[in-house]
Amino acid sequence: MSTALKKPFYLRPPWNILFEFHKLEKLTPWNINIAYLLTTFLEEMEKTGQIDFRASGVALDSSALIYLMKSKLLLKLEEPPKPKPPKEFLPPPLFLPLRYELTSTTIKNLLEVLDEVLKGEKLIHSERRIIEPVLPPPSDILPQLDRYLMEIEIQMEKLYFSLKQRVKGAGIIEFSTLVKGLERLEVIRTFILLLFLANNGKIDLWQDEESEEIYIAVGEQPCKQ
Amino acid sequence: MQTIEKQTVEKKASQEEKLKRELALIEAALYVSGRPLDLKELCSVLKTRSKNKVKKLVKILMEEYANRNTALEILELKDERYVLQLKAEFTPKVRKLVSRPLLSTGPLKTLSYIAYRQPVSQKRVVEVRGHHAYGHIKLLKERKLIAGEKRGRSTILKTTEYFADYFGLSHDLATMKRQLKNVFEDYSKKEKR
Amino acid sequence: MQTIEKQTVEKKASQEEKLKRELALIEAALYVSGRPLDLKELCSVLKTRSKNKVKKLVKILMEEYANRNTALEILELKDERYVLQLKAEFTPKVRKLVSRPLLSTGPLKTLSYIAYRQPVSQKRVVEVRGHHAYGHIKLLKERKLIAGEKRGRSTILKTTEYFADYFGLSHDLATMKRQLKNVFEDYSKKEKR
């Protein structure tokens, strides 16, 4: 019984090549001597007395496969080589002539646009300031906001619609006016919606540095770019 | 009282001064514009209406430049237009100093192939130059150096008049190709040296 | 067999040729860059390490330009930098030919912001100028108008010496910002009037 448990001889090199196909694929078929492998395989089988017809069958199959691989390679070699396309003259790169050109931008132009950019910067500053002081810690409001957040798209549309009505299409409205008479939680919800709307570019927000009033601009605004 | 001789000398000197100033003005105009200028534009810089006078002056300046034998040259292009530029032989040596966006070697090779083989199908260009050529062709079209023309299902590529001007080449296709051939032959001779 | 005299003459001629070529190379570099170049940059064009040699060559070229007495001049600036430029007196006469801006409005705005707030983080620039600023920053770097420096995970942006030269500002950052602020304030005051 012990022989049955022992690894059969043909799973050792060099014969293992006939039984492990994945290894076969990695080898060049020309490097495999089938005649040698099969002869020694039979000799070894007779010597050890481990006559196994299944193993012989597999060995035969593998040999056939190797032959096939060899003949395929041969056929490939026999294919007439494709005629090389006639070598075409490839001209060297044509470098464009270099010409110096004076440009018209002056420091005045630079400062003109700087003025606009700094206005934009101010706006971003105030947007940031709004976010920090006004929002209470999220833990206070989030549990109650779950359902509300799920409906946020609808709520945003509602608020945007009412904003547009209040400014009659386009204009500016103060945050304090918008939330007048509302409860604290409602005020916060409205504010969060405003941030979402501003983020989507539907409205613009900024805060007056002294009065801390937040202004909401609705409708066509002069472009920031 | 001045003698006649002295007057003549002074007059001559002032005429020379004037000529120098006018030549310098043309040089200034060509330098700052960085593109070909026609006689009308040069007339307006010199505040004269005489195209003939300006033409004579430009020729003098061109000759001066040619005699100086330096890195810059003034060329006459088609339709009496003039341009100041770096001589092509210096381009590879100083390209890296240019702060304007330049075309890199790949697109320039595609351009020279199109220029040499034109009119040539886009398909052929891509076959010879590889798949990158699609990007090159787009870029070259954007720069108005080449133009495409649909013929049935294929696109035929050609260089533009702007291209010919930029290189100071003829607008006549056959002549241009001959000129280009000379340029390329010069180039390969230099490469072999 | 060559006589010694003939050899000497030939040697001299080839030396003169070499000198001419080197002068032309410097001229080429100064012409295409359109900005002041330092000795290091000129050395790299001439493929030499000798700053002294380059300095001598530039001086010869400067003299040649001065003798020609035309519209262009080569000047020596602070820190051994050299620039080829149009003589100031000619600028008003040819300004009308200059029509191409250095940059289009978007990138110019981003540049002005960087110049005013520098050193400034790339993140901040994008915050203020929007996402297009990434493209602008790339362009400005290519044009050598700004440079970026990694500091930990963020990139700090600054204008370059070329920027300062182009707008005629100081190379010293503090001075430049003061200059910009002064001009800017003057300008805004005038606007408000």
mmCIF file with all atom_site columns, N, CA, C and O in Angstrom, chain A residues 1-12 44 48-50 52:
data_model
loop_
_atom_site.group_PDB
_atom_site.id
_atom_site.type_symbol
_atom_site.label_atom_id
_atom_site.label_alt_id
_atom_site.label_comp_id
_atom_site.label_asym_id
_atom_site.label_entity_id
_atom_site.label_seq_id
_atom_site.pdbx_PDB_ins_code
_atom_site.Cartn_x
_atom_site.Cartn_y
_atom_site.Cartn_z
_atom_site.occupancy
_atom_site.B_iso_or_equiv
_atom_site.pdbx_formal_charge
_atom_site.auth_seq_id
_atom_site.auth_comp_id
_atom_site.auth_asym_id
_atom_site.auth_atom_id
_atom_site.pdbx_PDB_model_num
ATOM 1  N N  . MET A 1 1  ? 0.814  -1.213 0.000   1.00 0.00 ? 1  MET A N  1
ATOM 2  C CA . MET A 1 1  ? 0.000  0.000  0.000   1.00 0.00 ? 1  MET A CA 1
ATOM 3  C C  . MET A 1 1  ? 0.841  1.253  0.000   1.00 0.00 ? 1  MET A C  1
ATOM 4  O O  . MET A 1 1  ? 0.459  2.296  -0.476  1.00 0.00 ? 1  MET A O  1
ATOM 5  N N  . SER A 1 2  ? 2.034  1.043  0.599   1.00 0.00 ? 2  SER A N  1
ATOM 6  C CA . SER A 1 2  ? 2.868  2.241  0.711   1.00 0.00 ? 2  SER A CA 1
ATOM 7  C C  . SER A 1 2  ? 3.258  2.780  -0.672  1.00 0.00 ? 2  SER A C  1
ATOM 8  O O  . SER A 1 2  ? 3.387  3.977  -0.849  1.00 0.00 ? 2  SER A O  1
ATOM 9  N N  . THR A 1 3  ? 3.411  1.883  -1.668  1.00 0.00 ? 3  THR A N  1
ATOM 10 C CA . THR A 1 3  ? 3.786  2.336  -3.009  1.00 0.00 ? 3  THR A CA 1
ATOM 11 C C  . THR A 1 3  ? 2.693  3.196  -3.629  1.00 0.00 ? 3  THR A C  1
ATOM 12 O O  . THR A 1 3  ? 2.960  4.122  -4.387  1.00 0.00 ? 3  THR A O  1
ATOM 13 N N  . ALA A 1 4  ? 1.448  2.856  -3.316  1.00 0.00 ? 4  ALA A N  1
ATOM 14 C CA . ALA A 1 4  ? 0.338  3.628  -3.879  1.00 0.00 ? 4  ALA A CA 1
ATOM 15 C C  . ALA A 1 4  ? 0.380  5.079  -3.389  1.00 0.00 ? 4  ALA A C  1
ATOM 16 O O  . ALA A 1 4  ? 0.010  6.003  -4.105  1.00 0.00 ? 4  ALA A O  1
ATOM 17 N N  . LEU A 1 5  ? 0.831  5.272  -2.145  1.00 0.00 ? 5  LEU A N  1
ATOM 18 C CA . LEU A 1 5  ? 0.880  6.626  -1.582  1.00 0.00 ? 5  LEU A CA 1
ATOM 19 C C  . LEU A 1 5  ? 2.078  7.412  -2.108  1.00 0.00 ? 5  LEU A C  1
ATOM 20 O O  . LEU A 1 5  ? 2.062  8.630  -2.153  1.00 0.00 ? 5  LEU A O  1
ATOM 21 N N  . LYS A 1 6  ? 3.127  6.635  -2.497  1.00 0.00 ? 6  LYS A N  1
ATOM 22 C CA . LYS A 1 6  ? 4.336  7.316  -2.974  1.00 0.00 ? 6  LYS A CA 1
ATOM 23 C C  . LYS A 1 6  ? 4.084  7.980  -4.326  1.00 0.00 ? 6  LYS A C  1
ATOM 24 O O  . LYS A 1 6  ? 3.316  7.455  -5.142  1.00 0.00 ? 6  LYS A O  1
ATOM 25 N N  . LYS A 1 7  ? 4.731  9.115  -4.538  1.00 0.00 ? 7  LYS A N  1
ATOM 26 C CA . LYS A 1 7  ? 4.589  9.837  -5.805  1.00 0.00 ? 7  LYS A CA 1
ATOM 27 C C  . LYS A 1 7  ? 5.095  8.965  -6.939  1.00 0.00 ? 7  LYS A C  1
ATOM 28 O O  . LYS A 1 7  ? 6.220  8.451  -6.860  1.00 0.00 ? 7  LYS A O  1
ATOM 29 N N  . PRO A 1 8  ? 4.290  8.695  -7.997  1.00 0.00 ? 8  PRO A N  1
ATOM 30 C CA . PRO A 1 8  ? 4.777  7.847  -9.083  1.00 0.00 ? 8  PRO A CA 1
ATOM 31 C C  . PRO A 1 8  ? 5.995  8.471  -9.754  1.00 0.00 ? 8  PRO A C  1
ATOM 32 O O  . PRO A 1 8  ? 6.145  9.704  -9.756  1.00 0.00 ? 8  PRO A O  1
ATOM 33 N N  . PHE A 1 9  ? 6.853  7.622  -10.313 1.00 0.00 ? 9  PHE A N  1
ATOM 34 C CA . PHE A 1 9  ? 8.149  8.089  -10.867 1.00 0.00 ? 9  PHE A CA 1
ATOM 35 C C  . PHE A 1 9  ? 7.962  9.138  -11.958 1.00 0.00 ? 9  PHE A C  1
ATOM 36 O O  . PHE A 1 9  ? 8.741  10.058 -12.115 1.00 0.00 ? 9  PHE A O  1
ATOM 37 N N  . TYR A 1 10 ? 6.878  8.996  -12.729 1.00 0.00 ? 10 TYR A N  1
ATOM 38 C CA . TYR A 1 10 ? 6.742  9.876  -13.904 1.00 0.00 ? 10 TYR A CA 1
ATOM 39 C C  . TYR A 1 10 ? 6.355  11.317 -13.540 1.00 0.00 ? 10 TYR A C  1
ATOM 40 O O  . TYR A 1 10 ? 6.252  12.183 -14.390 1.00 0.00 ? 10 TYR A O  1
ATOM 41 N N  . LEU A 1 11 ? 6.105  11.554 -12.242 1.00 0.00 ? 11 LEU A N  1
ATOM 42 C CA . LEU A 1 11 ? 5.859  12.955 -11.853 1.00 0.00 ? 11 LEU A CA 1
ATOM 43 C C  . LEU A 1 11 ? 7.156  13.674 -11.489 1.00 0.00 ? 11 LEU A C  1
ATOM 44 O O  . LEU A 1 11 ? 7.149  14.831 -11.097 1.00 0.00 ? 11 LEU A O  1
ATOM 45 N N  . ARG A 1 12 ? 8.269  12.927 -11.624 1.00 0.00 ? 12 ARG A N  1
ATOM 46 C CA . ARG A 1 12 ? 9.575  13.541 -11.383 1.00 0.00 ? 12 ARG A CA 1
ATOM 47 C C  . ARG A 1 12 ? 10.172 13.958 -12.720 1.00 0.00 ? 12 ARG A C  1
ATOM 48 O O  . ARG A 1 12 ? 9.828  13.395 -13.757 1.00 0.00 ? 12 ARG A O  1
ATOM 49 N N  . GLU A 1 44 ? 11.540 2.895  -17.540 1.00 0.00 ? 44 GLU A N  1
ATOM 50 C CA . GLU A 1 44 ? 11.377 3.116  -16.105 1.00 0.00 ? 44 GLU A CA 1
ATOM 51 C C  . GLU A 1 44 ? 10.150 2.347  -15.601 1.00 0.00 ? 44 GLU A C  1
ATOM 52 O O  . GLU A 1 44 ? 10.166 1.765  -14.506 1.00 0.00 ? 44 GLU A O  1
ATOM 53 N N  . THR A 1 48 ? 10.356 -0.507 -12.729 1.00 0.00 ? 48 THR A N  1
ATOM 54 C CA . THR A 1 48 ? 9.699  -0.388 -11.424 1.00 0.00 ? 48 THR A CA 1
ATOM 55 C C  . THR A 1 48 ? 8.486  -1.299 -11.335 1.00 0.00 ? 48 THR A C  1
ATOM 56 O O  . THR A 1 48 ? 7.960  -1.520 -10.247 1.00 0.00 ? 48 THR A O  1
ATOM 57 N N  . GLY A 1 49 ? 8.024  -1.763 -12.465 1.00 0.00 ? 49 GLY A N  1
ATOM 58 C CA . GLY A 1 49 ? 6.847  -2.617 -12.476 1.00 0.00 ? 49 GLY A CA 1
ATOM 59 C C  . GLY A 1 49 ? 5.560  -1.846 -12.238 1.00 0.00 ? 49 GLY A C  1
ATOM 60 O O  . GLY A 1 49 ? 4.497  -2.433 -12.036 1.00 0.00 ? 49 GLY A O  1
ATOM 61 N N  . GLN A 1 50 ? 5.610  -0.534 -12.247 1.00 0.00 ? 50 GLN A N  1
ATOM 62 C CA . GLN A 1 50 ? 4.379  0.259  -12.069 1.00 0.00 ? 50 GLN A CA 1
ATOM 63 C C  . GLN A 1 50 ? 3.728  0.450  -13.431 1.00 0.00 ? 50 GLN A C  1
ATOM 64 O O  . GLN A 1 50 ? 3.820  1.500  -14.037 1.00 0.00 ? 50 GLN A O  1
ATOM 65 N N  . ASP A 1 52 ? 1.031  1.447  -15.724 1.00 0.00 ? 52 ASP A N  1
ATOM 66 C CA . ASP A 1 52 ? -0.182 2.282  -15.576 1.00 0.00 ? 52 ASP A CA 1
ATOM 67 C C  . ASP A 1 52 ? -0.581 2.763  -16.972 1.00 0.00 ? 52 ASP A C  1
ATOM 68 O O  . ASP A 1 52 ? 0.091  3.585  -17.574 1.00 0.00 ? 52 ASP A O  1
#
